[in-house]
Structures are given as C-alpha cells and as structure tokens.
C-alpha cells in the first residue's frame, strides 16, 4: 500500500521541497479544497453525467468503482474504455431525471432512440438503483451568472490553447457555461466556470493584439468584424462587466497530488514545473521527464498534498 508508506512531511523535509499553497485550489474547488463529507455513492447506482468526450451531451451512467472521494463512471451501453473518473462533488453529475426535468435530451445507452428512451423503465428493470438526490453537489439548475444562452464570447480552445475563437454560450447550469465554437463540431465544446480566464468578452483579442479564430461557417470579411457577425446572427455579446476572469495563483516548484491521465485511477506525487497563463506543467516525482503533463488551471484532477489521505484514496509514491 503506497499510501500508508508515503509521508508528505518526511518527503518534503528530505527533499527540502515545499507544498503547493491551498489558495489556488480554493479558487478551483471552492472554499474548502478538502471534501467534508464521505463519498456518498455506491457501486451500481445510476446517474446522469456530462459526457467528458462530448461535453454538450448528458448521458446515462452507472457507478463502476469507488476509490476514496472519486467515482469511475460507466457510460451505459458503451464499452468500458469510455469509463471516466470524477470527484464525488463534481458539478457535472446529476440525479436521474435531471434532463427530463430541465428540458434537456438525455443521451441514451447505445441502440436506444433519444426521444423514445425512458430512463425509469431502463433503470427500474435492473437490480441497480438510482443515486439519491442528496448525493449531488449541484443544488439546482438556476443560472447564477450574468451570461445568457446564445451570448457570443471569445473563448480559448481547450484542445489548442494557443487559439482564441469566436464562440457561443449554448447552455448554462448553476455557475457553469457550455462553450461552443461557431461553425465547429461539438467535439470542441466544453464546460467552464463563468469566472474562468478561458472566456473573454468580444473585442478582447483585438484589444490585446491577438488574432481571433473566426467562425468556421461564416464568410467573413477580412479582418473578422464582430459587429457585423453579431448582426448577422442576431446575437448579443455578453457585456464586459459580466466577466470576472480569475487565475489560480499556482507557484513553480511546489508539490501536489495529481491524477495520472494515462491511468486515471492513479493519483501521484507531483511537482509544478511550469506555469503559463492557462495551464500548469507537472512533473511526476521519480518518473522520466517524458511523462511530464499539462493540465488546465481549472482541472479537477489537481489536488493539494494530503488530499488522498484525507479522502481515503491511495497515493502512488515516487518509485525509488
Ligand atoms: N488544426 C485544427 C484546429 C482546430 C481548431 C478548432 N477550434 C475550435 C483543425 O483544423 O482541425
């Protein structure tokens, strides 16, 4: 059991290293970066979740595995290779019936028609149960932001962070926004907190001397002119005053606990080795540099030291 043997105090003093401050984690996870409650979920329970591979979709999932405060979710009707891990307080998981009661279309298990599919029949015909509502961190579906669905913004493409593109807010849940890139497929869509530095008001690129990626499907005059495009779409730009971009203040050369994306079940001892405007680069202690990995600043897979111990999750100690 690597988690029992590994002791952060000894490790930090031996390496004369310092732990990452918990401040940046607060700006990602909220006031308390360490969960106060136990993981309330049980293996086999059904719930609804944002599909991490196609974030505009909410799909029916079941809990396949529980590890400390994390869950491995299985997308019903799809192979296990699409299983994914979330924290139990993820804002992107919902009780069964969420889509139905909020006017969204649930993505059904493979082979079912999205309109005909009835989650009650599907989950009732099985010995699994639906996860009770009190398990979920999300409280309601209210828009807690000044953004409106249909608003135009400039947004960073998470898959190509060097690009800032014309985008539309296509859904809102609580204080999270769904970003869609105009003219592009939904594989680039992502959810982001409304205070994120990934979204900017229109005109931001121009004011900051950066090129904007124009909408793909718009025969734009060169250079791309937002004013004309807004008129063409009949859309509103979110007012600049509604943006409150915050950047977590991570520090170089500090230690933390990080999910290994090559095997997301594992959380490893790691060091921040580079910080850019939107991402941090992490080195996994004891591993070769080729395993260094980039994480978005708001990634739910970055944790302060002792997160694993406090949440009863194994921590992979650096190999000797
Ligand atoms: N080179 C890539 C860039 C895609 C950028 C999409 N931005 C929303 C391509 O052309 O596929």
Short mmCIF file of C-alpha atoms in Angstrom, two decimals, residues 13 17 31 35 43 87 112 121 216 224 226 228 233 254-255 278:
data_model
loop_
_atom_site.label_atom_id
_atom_site.label_comp_id
_atom_site.label_asym_id
_atom_site.label_seq_id
_atom_site.Cartn_x
_atom_site.Cartn_y
_atom_site.Cartn_z
CA UNK A 13 11.91 17.80 4.53
CA UNK A 17 10.72 20.99 -1.04
CA UNK A 31 -13.77 27.47 -0.05
CA UNK A 35 -14.21 17.40 0.92
CA UNK A 43 -21.30 0.87 -6.98
CA UNK A 87 -14.74 13.58 -7.87
CA UNK A 112 -31.90 3.41 -27.91
CA UNK A 121 -38.05 1.80 -17.34
CA UNK A 216 -15.70 28.41 -39.48
CA UNK A 224 -13.32 39.40 -39.00
CA UNK A 226 -17.67 41.14 -34.54
CA UNK A 228 -21.28 42.56 -38.44
CA UNK A 233 -26.53 36.11 -36.03
CA UNK A 254 5.74 23.27 -5.33
CA UNK A 255 4.36 19.79 -4.70
CA UNK A 278 -3.88 28.95 -18.75
#
